[in-house]
């Protein structure tokens, strides 16, 4: 019993630590492009899509297994997506068909 409690505490602290340090990655939407055009992140990381443009933007993925759609974002606003599965997601804007980027999730 002497060993079990400290071990449990260590496990909880480690789990909390990994949540605390889940990465955040900024992607800009500017001049009707995503920038950068590709990023690599870890499972559990969040990508913040910042609208640095003068027009409304949108973010979605129709990639199989990585599907999501965020609310449209006005200039100055951002939209966030946490990626919970390994793989590769093609990110697009529903308002500007030429806007595409890749998120690789390790
Ligand atoms: Cu757009």
mmCIF file of N, CA, C and O and ligand atoms in Angstrom:
data_model
loop_
_atom_site.group_PDB
_atom_site.id
_atom_site.type_symbol
_atom_site.label_atom_id
_atom_site.label_comp_id
_atom_site.label_asym_id
_atom_site.label_seq_id
_atom_site.Cartn_x
_atom_site.Cartn_y
_atom_site.Cartn_z
ATOM 1 N N UNK A 1 0.827 -1.211 0.000
ATOM 2 C CA UNK A 1 0.000 0.000 0.000
ATOM 3 C C UNK A 1 0.863 1.265 0.000
ATOM 4 O O UNK A 1 0.497 2.268 -0.549
ATOM 5 N N UNK A 2 2.018 1.139 0.612
ATOM 6 C CA UNK A 2 2.920 2.291 0.684
ATOM 7 C C UNK A 2 3.317 2.766 -0.721
ATOM 8 O O UNK A 2 3.504 3.940 -0.941
ATOM 9 N N UNK A 3 3.428 1.819 -1.642
ATOM 10 C CA UNK A 3 3.889 2.166 -2.984
ATOM 11 C C UNK A 3 2.766 2.620 -3.894
ATOM 12 O O UNK A 3 2.972 3.410 -4.782
ATOM 13 N N UNK A 4 1.581 2.106 -3.668
ATOM 14 C CA UNK A 4 0.513 2.329 -4.654
ATOM 15 C C UNK A 4 0.034 3.773 -4.704
ATOM 16 O O UNK A 4 -0.208 4.291 -5.779
ATOM 17 N N UNK A 5 -0.080 4.389 -3.579
ATOM 18 C CA UNK A 5 -0.622 5.760 -3.586
ATOM 19 C C UNK A 5 0.311 6.734 -4.310
ATOM 20 O O UNK A 5 -0.137 7.411 -5.233
ATOM 21 N N UNK A 6 1.585 6.754 -3.952
ATOM 22 C CA UNK A 6 2.477 7.682 -4.681
ATOM 23 C C UNK A 6 2.485 7.414 -6.187
ATOM 24 O O UNK A 6 2.484 8.345 -6.985
ATOM 25 N N UNK A 7 2.451 6.150 -6.570
ATOM 26 C CA UNK A 7 2.458 5.810 -7.992
ATOM 27 C C UNK A 7 1.218 6.374 -8.681
ATOM 28 O O UNK A 7 1.297 6.948 -9.777
ATOM 29 N N UNK A 8 0.074 6.245 -8.012
ATOM 30 C CA UNK A 8 -1.173 6.774 -8.576
ATOM 31 C C UNK A 8 -1.072 8.285 -8.731
ATOM 32 O O UNK A 8 -1.495 8.858 -9.739
ATOM 33 N N UNK A 9 -0.498 8.928 -7.749
ATOM 34 C CA UNK A 9 -0.366 10.392 -7.788
ATOM 35 C C UNK A 9 0.537 10.802 -8.947
ATOM 36 O O UNK A 9 0.222 11.709 -9.709
ATOM 37 N N UNK A 10 1.633 10.069 -9.096
ATOM 38 C CA UNK A 10 2.567 10.375 -10.190
ATOM 39 C C UNK A 10 1.863 10.220 -11.537
ATOM 40 O O UNK A 10 2.007 11.040 -12.436
ATOM 41 N N UNK A 11 1.070 9.173 -11.668
ATOM 42 C CA UNK A 11 0.348 8.928 -12.918
ATOM 43 C C UNK A 11 -0.602 10.077 -13.230
ATOM 44 O O UNK A 11 -0.681 10.551 -14.365
ATOM 45 N N UNK A 12 -1.305 10.536 -12.225
ATOM 46 C CA UNK A 12 -2.261 11.639 -12.421
ATOM 47 C C UNK A 12 -1.526 12.921 -12.819
ATOM 48 O O UNK A 12 -1.933 13.617 -13.747
ATOM 49 N N UNK A 13 -0.424 13.199 -12.147
ATOM 50 C CA UNK A 13 0.341 14.410 -12.447
ATOM 51 C C UNK A 13 0.875 14.347 -13.877
ATOM 52 O O UNK A 13 0.811 15.322 -14.620
ATOM 53 N N UNK A 14 1.345 13.169 -14.287
ATOM 54 C CA UNK A 14 1.872 13.014 -15.641
ATOM 55 C C UNK A 14 0.768 13.222 -16.671
ATOM 56 O O UNK A 14 0.963 13.882 -17.690
ATOM 57 N N UNK A 15 -0.408 12.683 -16.394
ATOM 58 C CA UNK A 15 -1.535 12.837 -17.320
ATOM 59 C C UNK A 15 -1.929 14.308 -17.428
ATOM 60 O O UNK A 15 -2.168 14.827 -18.520
ATOM 61 N N UNK A 16 -1.978 14.993 -16.304
ATOM 62 C CA UNK A 16 -2.336 16.416 -16.298
ATOM 63 C C UNK A 16 -1.278 17.208 -17.058
ATOM 64 O O UNK A 16 -1.606 18.124 -17.807
ATOM 65 N N UNK A 17 -0.015 16.820 -16.895
ATOM 66 C CA UNK A 17 1.069 17.505 -17.574
ATOM 67 C C UNK A 17 0.963 17.399 -19.072
ATOM 68 O O UNK A 17 1.159 18.378 -19.790
ATOM 69 N N UNK A 18 0.598 16.230 -19.557
ATOM 70 C CA UNK A 18 0.514 16.064 -21.010
ATOM 71 C C UNK A 18 -0.641 16.879 -21.578
ATOM 72 O O UNK A 18 -0.572 17.370 -22.695
ATOM 73 N N UNK A 19 -1.708 17.049 -20.800
ATOM 74 C CA UNK A 19 -2.818 17.903 -21.254
ATOM 75 C C UNK A 19 -2.377 19.360 -21.277
ATOM 76 O O UNK A 19 -2.642 20.101 -22.209
ATOM 77 N N UNK A 20 -1.671 19.737 -20.206
ATOM 78 C CA UNK A 20 -1.221 21.114 -20.058
ATOM 79 C C UNK A 20 -0.298 21.514 -21.210
ATOM 80 O O UNK A 20 -0.344 22.633 -21.682
ATOM 81 N N UNK A 21 0.523 20.566 -21.665
ATOM 82 C CA UNK A 21 1.519 20.900 -22.665
ATOM 83 C C UNK A 21 1.116 20.482 -24.077
ATOM 84 O O UNK A 21 1.937 20.468 -24.961
ATOM 85 N N UNK A 22 -0.159 20.128 -24.261
ATOM 86 C CA UNK A 22 -0.630 19.859 -25.623
ATOM 87 C C UNK A 22 -0.329 21.105 -26.445
ATOM 88 O O UNK A 22 -0.555 22.225 -25.992
ATOM 89 N N UNK A 23 0.193 20.898 -27.638
ATOM 90 C CA UNK A 23 0.678 22.016 -28.421
ATOM 91 C C UNK A 23 -0.416 22.843 -29.062
ATOM 92 O O UNK A 23 -1.521 22.362 -29.305
ATOM 93 N N UNK A 24 -0.087 24.075 -29.306
ATOM 94 C CA UNK A 24 -0.948 24.955 -30.089
ATOM 95 C C UNK A 24 -0.127 25.473 -31.265
ATOM 96 O O UNK A 24 1.050 25.783 -31.100
ATOM 97 N N UNK A 25 -0.766 25.541 -32.405
ATOM 98 C CA UNK A 25 -0.078 25.951 -33.631
ATOM 99 C C UNK A 25 -0.920 27.017 -34.320
ATOM 100 O O UNK A 25 -2.114 26.815 -34.507
ATOM 101 N N UNK A 26 -0.292 28.111 -34.676
ATOM 102 C CA UNK A 26 -1.019 29.199 -35.325
ATOM 103 C C UNK A 26 -0.913 29.084 -36.838
ATOM 104 O O UNK A 26 0.175 28.855 -37.374
ATOM 105 N N UNK A 27 -2.041 29.223 -37.496
ATOM 106 C CA UNK A 27 -2.095 29.290 -38.953
ATOM 107 C C UNK A 27 -2.819 30.584 -39.312
ATOM 108 O O UNK A 27 -3.852 30.903 -38.728
ATOM 109 N N UNK A 28 -2.252 31.315 -40.257
ATOM 110 C CA UNK A 28 -2.842 32.583 -40.668
ATOM 111 C C UNK A 28 -3.652 32.404 -41.951
ATOM 112 O O UNK A 28 -3.295 31.606 -42.811
ATOM 113 N N UNK A 29 -4.742 33.131 -42.029
ATOM 114 C CA UNK A 29 -5.496 33.227 -43.281
ATOM 115 C C UNK A 29 -5.328 34.661 -43.755
ATOM 116 O O UNK A 29 -5.838 35.598 -43.133
ATOM 117 N N UNK A 30 -4.554 34.801 -44.832
ATOM 118 C CA UNK A 30 -4.253 36.141 -45.322
ATOM 119 C C UNK A 30 -4.105 36.115 -46.836
ATOM 120 O O UNK A 30 -3.552 35.157 -47.374
ATOM 121 N N UNK A 31 -4.554 37.175 -47.490
ATOM 122 C CA UNK A 31 -4.509 37.261 -48.959
ATOM 123 C C UNK A 31 -5.153 36.020 -49.585
ATOM 124 O O UNK A 31 -4.691 35.520 -50.606
ATOM 125 N N UNK A 32 -6.180 35.525 -48.921
ATOM 126 C CA UNK A 32 -6.926 34.344 -49.390
ATOM 127 C C UNK A 32 -6.061 33.120 -49.540
ATOM 128 O O UNK A 32 -6.211 32.329 -50.482
ATOM 129 N N UNK A 33 -5.119 32.984 -48.601
ATOM 130 C CA UNK A 33 -4.270 31.790 -48.523
ATOM 131 C C UNK A 33 -4.131 31.378 -47.062
ATOM 132 O O UNK A 33 -4.180 32.224 -46.168
ATOM 133 N N UNK A 34 -3.919 30.075 -46.858
ATOM 134 C CA UNK A 34 -3.489 29.607 -45.542
ATOM 135 C C UNK A 34 -1.973 29.720 -45.494
ATOM 136 O O UNK A 34 -1.281 29.396 -46.466
ATOM 137 N N UNK A 35 -1.450 30.157 -44.376
ATOM 138 C CA UNK A 35 -0.002 30.263 -44.211
ATOM 139 C C UNK A 35 0.408 29.796 -42.802
ATOM 140 O O UNK A 35 -0.125 30.323 -41.823
ATOM 141 N N UNK A 36 1.309 28.816 -42.671
ATOM 142 C CA UNK A 36 1.990 28.099 -43.761
ATOM 143 C C UNK A 36 1.039 27.155 -44.508
ATOM 144 O O UNK A 36 -0.070 26.913 -44.050
ATOM 145 N N UNK A 37 1.545 26.626 -45.603
ATOM 146 C CA UNK A 37 0.729 25.732 -46.423
ATOM 147 C C UNK A 37 0.697 24.305 -45.918
ATOM 148 O O UNK A 37 -0.115 23.502 -46.394
ATOM 149 N N UNK A 38 1.585 23.991 -44.969
ATOM 150 C CA UNK A 38 1.597 22.653 -44.377
ATOM 151 C C UNK A 38 2.256 22.736 -43.009
ATOM 152 O O UNK A 38 3.210 23.494 -42.811
ATOM 153 N N UNK A 39 1.707 21.986 -42.048
ATOM 154 C CA UNK A 39 2.324 21.898 -40.726
ATOM 155 C C UNK A 39 2.247 20.452 -40.249
ATOM 156 O O UNK A 39 1.400 19.686 -40.708
ATOM 157 N N UNK A 40 3.144 20.127 -39.334
ATOM 158 C CA UNK A 40 3.121 18.808 -38.695
ATOM 159 C C UNK A 40 2.926 19.020 -37.204
ATOM 160 O O UNK A 40 3.617 19.835 -36.585
ATOM 161 N N UNK A 41 1.949 18.304 -36.648
ATOM 162 C CA UNK A 41 1.605 18.465 -35.233
ATOM 163 C C UNK A 41 1.507 17.078 -34.588
ATOM 164 O O UNK A 41 1.577 16.064 -35.280
ATOM 165 N N UNK A 42 1.326 17.070 -33.282
ATOM 166 C CA UNK A 42 1.129 15.812 -32.563
ATOM 167 C C UNK A 42 -0.360 15.607 -32.289
ATOM 168 O O UNK A 42 -1.116 16.584 -32.186
ATOM 169 N N UNK A 43 -0.745 14.351 -32.139
ATOM 170 C CA UNK A 43 -2.118 14.042 -31.752
ATOM 171 C C UNK A 43 -2.448 14.798 -30.464
ATOM 172 O O UNK A 43 -1.637 14.823 -29.539
ATOM 173 N N UNK A 44 -3.592 15.431 -30.426
ATOM 174 C CA UNK A 44 -4.011 16.195 -29.247
ATOM 175 C C UNK A 44 -3.709 17.677 -29.348
ATOM 176 O O UNK A 44 -4.191 18.461 -28.530
ATOM 177 N N UNK A 45 -2.904 18.061 -30.334
ATOM 178 C CA UNK A 45 -2.580 19.477 -30.510
ATOM 179 C C UNK A 45 -3.755 20.233 -31.140
ATOM 180 O O UNK A 45 -4.589 19.646 -31.837
ATOM 181 N N UNK A 46 -3.749 21.529 -30.898
ATOM 182 C CA UNK A 46 -4.795 22.403 -31.425
ATOM 183 C C UNK A 46 -4.198 23.359 -32.444
ATOM 184 O O UNK A 46 -3.116 23.901 -32.227
ATOM 185 N N UNK A 47 -4.894 23.534 -33.545
ATOM 186 C CA UNK A 47 -4.491 24.527 -34.533
ATOM 187 C C UNK A 47 -5.446 25.714 -34.421
ATOM 188 O O UNK A 47 -6.673 25.543 -34.419
ATOM 189 N N UNK A 48 -4.860 26.892 -34.299
ATOM 190 C CA UNK A 48 -5.638 28.129 -34.220
ATOM 191 C C UNK A 48 -5.550 28.799 -35.591
ATOM 192 O O UNK A 48 -4.466 29.190 -36.022
ATOM 193 N N UNK A 49 -6.664 28.880 -36.257
ATOM 194 C CA UNK A 49 -6.735 29.504 -37.581
ATOM 195 C C UNK A 49 -7.144 30.957 -37.367
ATOM 196 O O UNK A 49 -8.279 31.243 -36.998
ATOM 197 N N UNK A 50 -6.194 31.847 -37.620
ATOM 198 C CA UNK A 50 -6.436 33.270 -37.364
ATOM 199 C C UNK A 50 -6.776 33.966 -38.684
ATOM 200 O O UNK A 50 -6.029 33.859 -39.658
ATOM 201 N N UNK A 51 -7.888 34.663 -38.689
ATOM 202 C CA UNK A 51 -8.255 35.419 -39.885
ATOM 203 C C UNK A 51 -7.538 36.767 -39.865
ATOM 204 O O UNK A 51 -7.961 37.704 -39.193
ATOM 205 N N UNK A 52 -6.434 36.847 -40.588
ATOM 206 C CA UNK A 52 -5.633 38.078 -40.701
ATOM 207 C C UNK A 52 -5.962 38.819 -41.992
ATOM 208 O O UNK A 52 -5.158 39.629 -42.468
ATOM 209 N N UNK A 53 -7.107 38.517 -42.543
ATOM 210 C CA UNK A 53 -7.480 39.067 -43.847
ATOM 211 C C UNK A 53 -8.564 40.135 -43.672
ATOM 212 O O UNK A 53 -8.991 40.429 -42.550
ATOM 213 N N UNK A 54 -9.003 40.693 -44.791
ATOM 214 C CA UNK A 54 -10.050 41.723 -44.746
ATOM 215 C C UNK A 54 -11.407 41.145 -45.149
ATOM 216 O O UNK A 54 -12.372 41.885 -45.291
ATOM 217 N N UNK A 55 -11.439 39.837 -45.343
ATOM 218 C CA UNK A 55 -12.691 39.167 -45.732
ATOM 219 C C UNK A 55 -12.960 37.987 -44.796
ATOM 220 O O UNK A 55 -12.057 37.492 -44.124
ATOM 221 N N UNK A 56 -14.210 37.567 -44.756
ATOM 222 C CA UNK A 56 -14.612 36.421 -43.939
ATOM 223 C C UNK A 56 -13.967 35.140 -44.475
ATOM 224 O O UNK A 56 -13.867 34.955 -45.689
ATOM 225 N N UNK A 57 -13.516 34.268 -43.555
ATOM 226 C CA UNK A 57 -12.990 32.965 -43.948
ATOM 227 C C UNK A 57 -13.689 31.854 -43.176
ATOM 228 O O UNK A 57 -14.471 32.102 -42.241
ATOM 229 N N UNK A 58 -13.333 30.659 -43.536
ATOM 230 C CA UNK A 58 -13.996 29.450 -43.048
ATOM 231 C C UNK A 58 -12.931 28.370 -43.010
ATOM 232 O O UNK A 58 -11.896 28.496 -43.673
ATOM 233 N N UNK A 59 -13.158 27.309 -42.244
ATOM 234 C CA UNK A 59 -12.201 26.206 -42.139
ATOM 235 C C UNK A 59 -12.961 24.896 -42.074
ATOM 236 O O UNK A 59 -13.868 24.750 -41.240
ATOM 237 N N UNK A 60 -12.610 23.975 -42.946
ATOM 238 C CA UNK A 60 -13.173 22.623 -42.843
ATOM 239 C C UNK A 60 -12.212 21.610 -43.432
ATOM 240 O O UNK A 60 -11.273 21.965 -44.160
ATOM 241 N N UNK A 61 -12.475 20.349 -43.113
ATOM 242 C CA UNK A 61 -11.760 19.237 -43.737
ATOM 243 C C UNK A 61 -12.773 18.179 -44.129
ATOM 244 O O UNK A 61 -13.609 17.782 -43.308
ATOM 245 N N UNK A 62 -12.680 17.746 -45.375
ATOM 246 C CA UNK A 62 -13.513 16.639 -45.850
ATOM 247 C C UNK A 62 -12.684 15.376 -46.007
ATOM 248 O O UNK A 62 -13.156 14.387 -46.563
ATOM 249 N N UNK A 63 -11.433 15.415 -45.499
ATOM 250 C CA UNK A 63 -10.577 14.228 -45.594
ATOM 251 C C UNK A 63 -11.167 13.109 -44.757
ATOM 252 O O UNK A 63 -11.513 13.328 -43.582
ATOM 253 N N UNK A 64 -11.246 11.921 -45.339
ATOM 254 C CA UNK A 64 -11.845 10.789 -44.639
ATOM 255 C C UNK A 64 -11.144 10.521 -43.304
ATOM 256 O O UNK A 64 -9.916 10.404 -43.266
ATOM 257 N N UNK A 65 -11.928 10.453 -42.246
ATOM 258 C CA UNK A 65 -11.382 10.213 -40.911
ATOM 259 C C UNK A 65 -10.948 11.473 -40.191
ATOM 260 O O UNK A 65 -10.671 11.439 -38.990
ATOM 261 N N UNK A 66 -10.888 12.593 -40.901
ATOM 262 C CA UNK A 66 -10.448 13.869 -40.302
ATOM 263 C C UNK A 66 -11.488 14.962 -40.561
ATOM 264 O O UNK A 66 -11.165 16.146 -40.559
ATOM 265 N N UNK A 67 -12.733 14.570 -40.745
ATOM 266 C CA UNK A 67 -13.761 15.553 -41.119
ATOM 267 C C UNK A 67 -14.101 16.486 -39.952
ATOM 268 O O UNK A 67 -14.272 16.032 -38.824
ATOM 269 N N UNK A 68 -14.200 17.754 -40.262
ATOM 270 C CA UNK A 68 -14.724 18.734 -39.299
ATOM 271 C C UNK A 68 -15.085 19.995 -40.061
ATOM 272 O O UNK A 68 -14.696 20.179 -41.222
ATOM 273 N N UNK A 69 -15.856 20.843 -39.424
ATOM 274 C CA UNK A 69 -16.186 22.149 -40.006
ATOM 275 C C UNK A 69 -16.326 23.147 -38.879
ATOM 276 O O UNK A 69 -17.012 22.884 -37.891
ATOM 277 N N UNK A 70 -15.663 24.295 -39.011
ATOM 278 C CA UNK A 70 -15.723 25.339 -37.991
ATOM 279 C C UNK A 70 -16.627 26.465 -38.472
ATOM 280 O O UNK A 70 -16.919 26.586 -39.658
ATOM 281 N N UNK A 71 -17.049 27.293 -37.528
ATOM 282 C CA UNK A 71 -17.848 28.468 -37.863
ATOM 283 C C UNK A 71 -17.013 29.422 -38.731
ATOM 284 O O UNK A 71 -15.794 29.448 -38.606
ATOM 285 N N UNK A 72 -17.679 30.202 -39.545
ATOM 286 C CA UNK A 72 -16.943 31.221 -40.298
ATOM 287 C C UNK A 72 -16.339 32.234 -39.314
ATOM 288 O O UNK A 72 -16.881 32.448 -38.226
ATOM 289 N N UNK A 73 -15.204 32.794 -39.694
ATOM 290 C CA UNK A 73 -14.507 33.766 -38.846
ATOM 291 C C UNK A 73 -14.382 35.093 -39.589
ATOM 292 O O UNK A 73 -13.936 35.134 -40.743
ATOM 293 N N UNK A 74 -14.764 36.158 -38.912
ATOM 294 C CA UNK A 74 -14.635 37.503 -39.474
ATOM 295 C C UNK A 74 -13.179 37.969 -39.322
ATOM 296 O O UNK A 74 -12.422 37.405 -38.526
ATOM 297 N N UNK A 75 -12.792 39.007 -40.083
ATOM 298 C CA UNK A 75 -11.427 39.538 -39.926
ATOM 299 C C UNK A 75 -11.108 39.816 -38.454
ATOM 300 O O UNK A 75 -11.925 40.399 -37.736
ATOM 301 N N UNK A 76 -9.952 39.344 -38.012
ATOM 302 C CA UNK A 76 -9.528 39.543 -36.623
ATOM 303 C C UNK A 76 -9.933 38.418 -35.695
ATOM 304 O O UNK A 76 -9.392 38.297 -34.594
ATOM 305 N N UNK A 77 -10.871 37.578 -36.118
ATOM 306 C CA UNK A 77 -11.311 36.457 -35.279
ATOM 307 C C UNK A 77 -10.465 35.221 -35.561
ATOM 308 O O UNK A 77 -9.715 35.176 -36.531
ATOM 309 N N UNK A 78 -10.611 34.229 -34.702
ATOM 310 C CA UNK A 78 -9.964 32.958 -34.985
ATOM 311 C C UNK A 78 -10.908 31.800 -34.739
ATOM 312 O O UNK A 78 -11.969 31.960 -34.149
ATOM 313 N N UNK A 79 -10.512 30.651 -35.249
ATOM 314 C CA UNK A 79 -11.268 29.416 -35.092
ATOM 315 C C UNK A 79 -10.264 28.336 -34.736
ATOM 316 O O UNK A 79 -9.121 28.364 -35.193
ATOM 317 N N UNK A 80 -10.667 27.397 -33.875
ATOM 318 C CA UNK A 80 -9.722 26.408 -33.353
ATOM 319 C C UNK A 80 -10.209 24.994 -33.604
ATOM 320 O O UNK A 80 -11.408 24.727 -33.489
ATOM 321 N N UNK A 81 -9.258 24.137 -33.881
ATOM 322 C CA UNK A 81 -9.582 22.725 -34.049
ATOM 323 C C UNK A 81 -8.515 21.876 -33.375
ATOM 324 O O UNK A 81 -7.316 22.084 -33.607
ATOM 325 N N UNK A 82 -8.938 20.947 -32.540
ATOM 326 C CA UNK A 82 -8.022 19.986 -31.920
ATOM 327 C C UNK A 82 -8.068 18.693 -32.728
ATOM 328 O O UNK A 82 -9.155 18.197 -33.038
ATOM 329 N N UNK A 83 -6.887 18.201 -33.079
ATOM 330 C CA UNK A 83 -6.786 16.996 -33.906
ATOM 331 C C UNK A 83 -6.512 15.791 -33.005
ATOM 332 O O UNK A 83 -5.505 15.762 -32.299
ATOM 333 N N UNK A 84 -7.404 14.831 -33.019
ATOM 334 C CA UNK A 84 -7.357 13.720 -32.061
ATOM 335 C C UNK A 84 -6.974 12.394 -32.703
ATOM 336 O O UNK A 84 -6.893 11.387 -32.008
ATOM 337 N N UNK A 85 -6.773 12.411 -34.018
ATOM 338 C CA UNK A 85 -6.399 11.163 -34.699
ATOM 339 C C UNK A 85 -5.200 11.385 -35.601
ATOM 340 O O UNK A 85 -5.107 12.392 -36.296
ATOM 341 N N UNK A 86 -4.321 10.415 -35.607
ATOM 342 C CA UNK A 86 -3.174 10.438 -36.513
ATOM 343 C C UNK A 86 -3.638 10.500 -37.956
ATOM 344 O O UNK A 86 -4.705 9.982 -38.280
ATOM 345 N N UNK A 87 -2.830 11.097 -38.803
ATOM 346 C CA UNK A 87 -3.157 11.083 -40.220
ATOM 347 C C UNK A 87 -2.788 12.385 -40.892
ATOM 348 O O UNK A 87 -1.916 13.124 -40.435
ATOM 349 N N UNK A 88 -3.478 12.626 -41.984
ATOM 350 C CA UNK A 88 -3.182 13.793 -42.810
ATOM 351 C C UNK A 88 -4.527 14.396 -43.181
ATOM 352 O O UNK A 88 -5.384 13.693 -43.738
ATOM 353 N N UNK A 89 -4.701 15.661 -42.877
ATOM 354 C CA UNK A 89 -5.970 16.335 -43.177
ATOM 355 C C UNK A 89 -5.726 17.456 -44.175
ATOM 356 O O UNK A 89 -4.831 18.291 -43.977
ATOM 357 N N UNK A 90 -6.503 17.459 -45.248
ATOM 358 C CA UNK A 90 -6.467 18.609 -46.143
ATOM 359 C C UNK A 90 -7.497 19.607 -45.614
ATOM 360 O O UNK A 90 -8.665 19.276 -45.460
ATOM 361 N N UNK A 91 -7.002 20.825 -45.346
ATOM 362 C CA UNK A 91 -7.837 21.883 -44.780
ATOM 363 C C UNK A 91 -8.225 22.835 -45.902
ATOM 364 O O UNK A 91 -7.371 23.230 -46.707
ATOM 365 N N UNK A 92 -9.493 23.210 -45.911
ATOM 366 C CA UNK A 92 -9.952 24.117 -46.958
ATOM 367 C C UNK A 92 -10.889 25.168 -46.379
ATOM 368 O O UNK A 92 -11.349 25.052 -45.247
ATOM 369 N N UNK A 93 -11.111 26.207 -47.171
ATOM 370 C CA UNK A 93 -12.064 27.259 -46.817
ATOM 371 C C UNK A 93 -13.258 27.122 -47.755
ATOM 372 O O UNK A 93 -13.078 27.127 -48.977
ATOM 373 N N UNK A 94 -14.444 27.009 -47.184
ATOM 374 C CA UNK A 94 -15.646 26.823 -47.994
ATOM 375 C C UNK A 94 -16.020 28.047 -48.820
ATOM 376 O O UNK A 94 -16.808 27.948 -49.760
ATOM 377 N N UNK A 95 -15.443 29.200 -48.474
ATOM 378 C CA UNK A 95 -15.778 30.441 -49.179
ATOM 379 C C UNK A 95 -14.805 30.724 -50.319
ATOM 380 O O UNK A 95 -15.133 31.480 -51.236
ATOM 381 N N UNK A 96 -13.597 30.159 -50.233
ATOM 382 C CA UNK A 96 -12.563 30.404 -51.234
ATOM 383 C C UNK A 96 -11.960 29.056 -51.635
ATOM 384 O O UNK A 96 -11.044 28.558 -50.973
ATOM 385 N N UNK A 97 -12.462 28.489 -52.721
ATOM 386 C CA UNK A 97 -12.041 27.133 -53.108
ATOM 387 C C UNK A 97 -10.532 26.982 -53.341
ATOM 388 O O UNK A 97 -10.009 25.882 -53.259
ATOM 389 N N UNK A 98 -9.825 28.079 -53.593
ATOM 390 C CA UNK A 98 -8.377 27.987 -53.815
ATOM 391 C C UNK A 98 -7.581 27.868 -52.532
ATOM 392 O O UNK A 98 -6.377 27.610 -52.575
ATOM 393 N N UNK A 99 -8.228 28.077 -51.387
ATOM 394 C CA UNK A 99 -7.497 28.031 -50.110
ATOM 395 C C UNK A 99 -7.393 26.603 -49.622
ATOM 396 O O UNK A 99 -8.405 25.974 -49.305
ATOM 397 N N UNK A 100 -6.152 26.111 -49.524
ATOM 398 C CA UNK A 100 -5.919 24.739 -49.056
ATOM 399 C C UNK A 100 -4.641 24.689 -48.262
ATOM 400 O O UNK A 100 -3.688 25.411 -48.554
ATOM 401 N N UNK A 101 -4.611 23.818 -47.287
ATOM 402 C CA UNK A 101 -3.357 23.520 -46.587
ATOM 403 C C UNK A 101 -3.437 22.098 -46.063
ATOM 404 O O UNK A 101 -4.490 21.481 -46.063
ATOM 405 N N UNK A 102 -2.290 21.600 -45.607
ATOM 406 C CA UNK A 102 -2.202 20.234 -45.095
ATOM 407 C C UNK A 102 -1.786 20.270 -43.623
ATOM 408 O O UNK A 102 -0.852 20.985 -43.258
ATOM 409 N N UNK A 103 -2.495 19.496 -42.804
ATOM 410 C CA UNK A 103 -2.066 19.256 -41.433
ATOM 411 C C UNK A 103 -1.704 17.780 -41.304
ATOM 412 O O UNK A 103 -2.556 16.915 -41.540
ATOM 413 N N UNK A 104 -0.439 17.524 -41.004
ATOM 414 C CA UNK A 104 0.027 16.158 -40.740
ATOM 415 C C UNK A 104 -0.016 15.948 -39.230
ATOM 416 O O UNK A 104 0.588 16.719 -38.485
ATOM 417 N N UNK A 105 -0.728 14.906 -38.806
ATOM 418 C CA UNK A 105 -0.881 14.645 -37.371
ATOM 419 C C UNK A 105 -0.118 13.373 -37.042
ATOM 420 O O UNK A 105 -0.462 12.294 -37.522
ATOM 421 N N UNK A 106 0.937 13.491 -36.212
ATOM 422 C CA UNK A 106 1.816 12.361 -35.892
ATOM 423 C C UNK A 106 1.334 11.634 -34.655
ATOM 424 O O UNK A 106 0.925 12.248 -33.682
HETATM 425 CU CU1 LIG B 1 -11.548 31.935 -47.145
#
